[in-house]
Phi, psi and omega in degrees: 000326177285149177274117182282153177302325180292348179264006179263146176281164178304129179080000182277138180224138177287130182255332189199141179225134177225142168292137186206164171239125174275123181273124180235148173285129183302319181291322179293327180280351181073023183272151172291156170294150178245170195306323185244023184292342178292347179264356185297336179300333183294341177241022177073026184237030181301125180075008183238164175219143178263119179267115184283148178172213179230142174254118180257130175254119177251179177286356179242330190198170167260136179233118175262126177242117180283159172267169188294334188270038178245161175283341173230135183230162176140204187211139174218160185239148171232115183286136182304316183295339181268356179288122180260344180198147176226119184228142170277111181248029179294149172205146184058225179269354182278123179256123182209159180232144177243128179247124180247141170237185179295335185233354182225156171229124183245140176237133178233130172271122188201142174275155179079038184301313182304318179294319180296315178301315181299317180295312181297313180300319179296325182275331187276346188270355189245045182251116175279161177303323179293322178293321178296317178298315178300315181296318179298316179294317181294314181293323179294318181291333184240042187306326183299336181283348187283338180111154185270358187085185176265122185244124179297143173296147186308318183279000181251359186266149178286326183211166179286356180294150180290139178293142174302335181290344176288344182264002180303316179297318181293315181289327175297320177293320178297322178295319177295317179299318179297318179296329183281346180286141178297144181291000000 
């Protein structure tokens, strides 16, 4: 669940850490239905599951690391320069944040949303084209540090096919690479 130093890119530093749940669509994750999922609508989670872990905000990216006690485990990254929106989507007692990029929308259930939004907004706005290019080249060269995505445990998957969530890291890197190309 902790982000290891070996999982950081050159010059990367952790700025903020929060316990969080990454909300995933059960069908997109390739997970089996579970015993009480028909009641998830009562908490606004119909067809979804919250994967527990920690959300790390670094000076380059957001890194979600799941804990071991989930039906899907692993780690994925969202690069700061590709974030197009950060919104507090809390309602009732549920506290959550939505992170948008050009091709993905991520939801995290987390306490302390205003502070988290402020940290992310402060870090994502100061990327020059040269810095984005450097980050894309660095992340491509050191791809193994980005994370394997969220991978369903063998006994929790609907089929032996790889979950689309395992490709979040690859598509996030492709989105960063696209952003780094000259217009």
